[in-house]
């Protein structure tokens, strides 16, 4: 029997890359960090705030996201949006993800039981 810790570690590794893809997809529509956190969780991508905010900063530094502050409300919020470069990278990531899914499906269907 596999321990919960081993399984949790592998699930975390599997989801790490998918959170990047999910964030780029979600942020095609501008949103602020906390709302993105809720959207991702609601769509099956649970992510901790301590993981998401550094990820958003990194994606912005890489030019894959743009951001701007909204100071019109009582509390200023930083809104993020997938940039044109981010959309190009997203397209490539989605293509690769589809190829991986196809390869896995072929492997599973062809694997003896």
mmCIF file of C-alpha atoms in Angstrom, residues 16-80:
data_model
loop_
_atom_site.group_PDB
_atom_site.id
_atom_site.type_symbol
_atom_site.label_atom_id
_atom_site.label_comp_id
_atom_site.label_asym_id
_atom_site.label_seq_id
_atom_site.Cartn_x
_atom_site.Cartn_y
_atom_site.Cartn_z
ATOM 1 C CA UNK A 16 2.407 22.131 -10.335
ATOM 2 C CA UNK A 17 2.586 22.583 -14.109
ATOM 3 C CA UNK A 18 -1.148 22.489 -14.600
ATOM 4 C CA UNK A 19 -1.594 25.476 -12.277
ATOM 5 C CA UNK A 20 0.515 27.558 -14.669
ATOM 6 C CA UNK A 21 -1.664 26.491 -17.605
ATOM 7 C CA UNK A 22 -4.873 26.996 -15.623
ATOM 8 C CA UNK A 23 -3.760 30.476 -14.526
ATOM 9 C CA UNK A 24 -2.932 31.532 -18.082
ATOM 10 C CA UNK A 25 -6.305 30.209 -19.261
ATOM 11 C CA UNK A 26 -8.254 31.889 -16.448
ATOM 12 C CA UNK A 27 -6.462 35.206 -16.820
ATOM 13 C CA UNK A 28 -7.476 35.663 -20.428
ATOM 14 C CA UNK A 29 -10.204 37.517 -18.552
ATOM 15 C CA UNK A 30 -8.569 40.015 -16.133
ATOM 16 C CA UNK A 31 -8.849 39.179 -12.465
ATOM 17 C CA UNK A 32 -7.143 39.878 -9.173
ATOM 18 C CA UNK A 33 -5.194 37.319 -7.171
ATOM 19 C CA UNK A 34 -7.740 36.267 -4.576
ATOM 20 C CA UNK A 35 -10.524 35.900 -7.146
ATOM 21 C CA UNK A 36 -8.195 33.801 -9.297
ATOM 22 C CA UNK A 37 -7.425 31.629 -6.284
ATOM 23 C CA UNK A 38 -11.138 31.019 -5.786
ATOM 24 C CA UNK A 39 -11.758 30.348 -9.497
ATOM 25 C CA UNK A 40 -8.918 27.859 -9.733
ATOM 26 C CA UNK A 41 -10.057 26.042 -6.601
ATOM 27 C CA UNK A 42 -13.633 26.000 -7.871
ATOM 28 C CA UNK A 43 -12.472 24.357 -11.094
ATOM 29 C CA UNK A 44 -10.452 21.620 -9.393
ATOM 30 C CA UNK A 45 -7.069 23.332 -9.155
ATOM 31 C CA UNK A 46 -6.583 23.840 -5.425
ATOM 32 C CA UNK A 47 -3.615 26.107 -4.899
ATOM 33 C CA UNK A 48 -2.299 27.813 -1.818
ATOM 34 C CA UNK A 49 -1.992 31.614 -1.794
ATOM 35 C CA UNK A 50 1.682 31.216 -0.855
ATOM 36 C CA UNK A 51 2.137 29.355 -4.136
ATOM 37 C CA UNK A 52 -0.112 31.445 -6.372
ATOM 38 C CA UNK A 53 1.192 34.944 -5.653
ATOM 39 C CA UNK A 54 4.860 34.101 -6.333
ATOM 40 C CA UNK A 55 3.700 32.290 -9.485
ATOM 41 C CA UNK A 56 1.833 35.403 -10.657
ATOM 42 C CA UNK A 57 4.916 37.552 -10.049
ATOM 43 C CA UNK A 58 7.123 35.083 -11.929
ATOM 44 C CA UNK A 59 4.734 34.909 -14.902
ATOM 45 C CA UNK A 60 4.604 38.710 -14.962
ATOM 46 C CA UNK A 61 8.415 38.957 -14.878
ATOM 47 C CA UNK A 62 8.541 36.492 -17.795
ATOM 48 C CA UNK A 63 6.170 38.728 -19.755
ATOM 49 C CA UNK A 64 3.371 36.146 -19.786
ATOM 50 C CA UNK A 65 1.063 38.306 -17.663
ATOM 51 C CA UNK A 66 0.435 42.012 -17.462
ATOM 52 C CA UNK A 67 -0.950 43.758 -14.413
ATOM 53 C CA UNK A 68 -2.438 47.037 -13.344
ATOM 54 C CA UNK A 69 -3.701 48.422 -10.085
ATOM 55 C CA UNK A 70 -7.371 49.249 -9.669
ATOM 56 C CA UNK A 71 -7.596 51.990 -7.060
ATOM 57 C CA UNK A 72 -11.230 52.906 -7.707
ATOM 58 C CA UNK A 73 -12.531 50.659 -4.933
ATOM 59 C CA UNK A 74 -11.951 51.138 -1.209
ATOM 60 C CA UNK A 75 -9.128 48.600 -1.312
ATOM 61 C CA UNK A 76 -6.599 48.738 -4.178
ATOM 62 C CA UNK A 77 -6.345 45.479 -6.116
ATOM 63 C CA UNK A 78 -3.802 44.323 -8.644
ATOM 64 C CA UNK A 79 -5.493 42.871 -11.712
ATOM 65 C CA UNK A 80 -3.643 40.381 -13.878
#
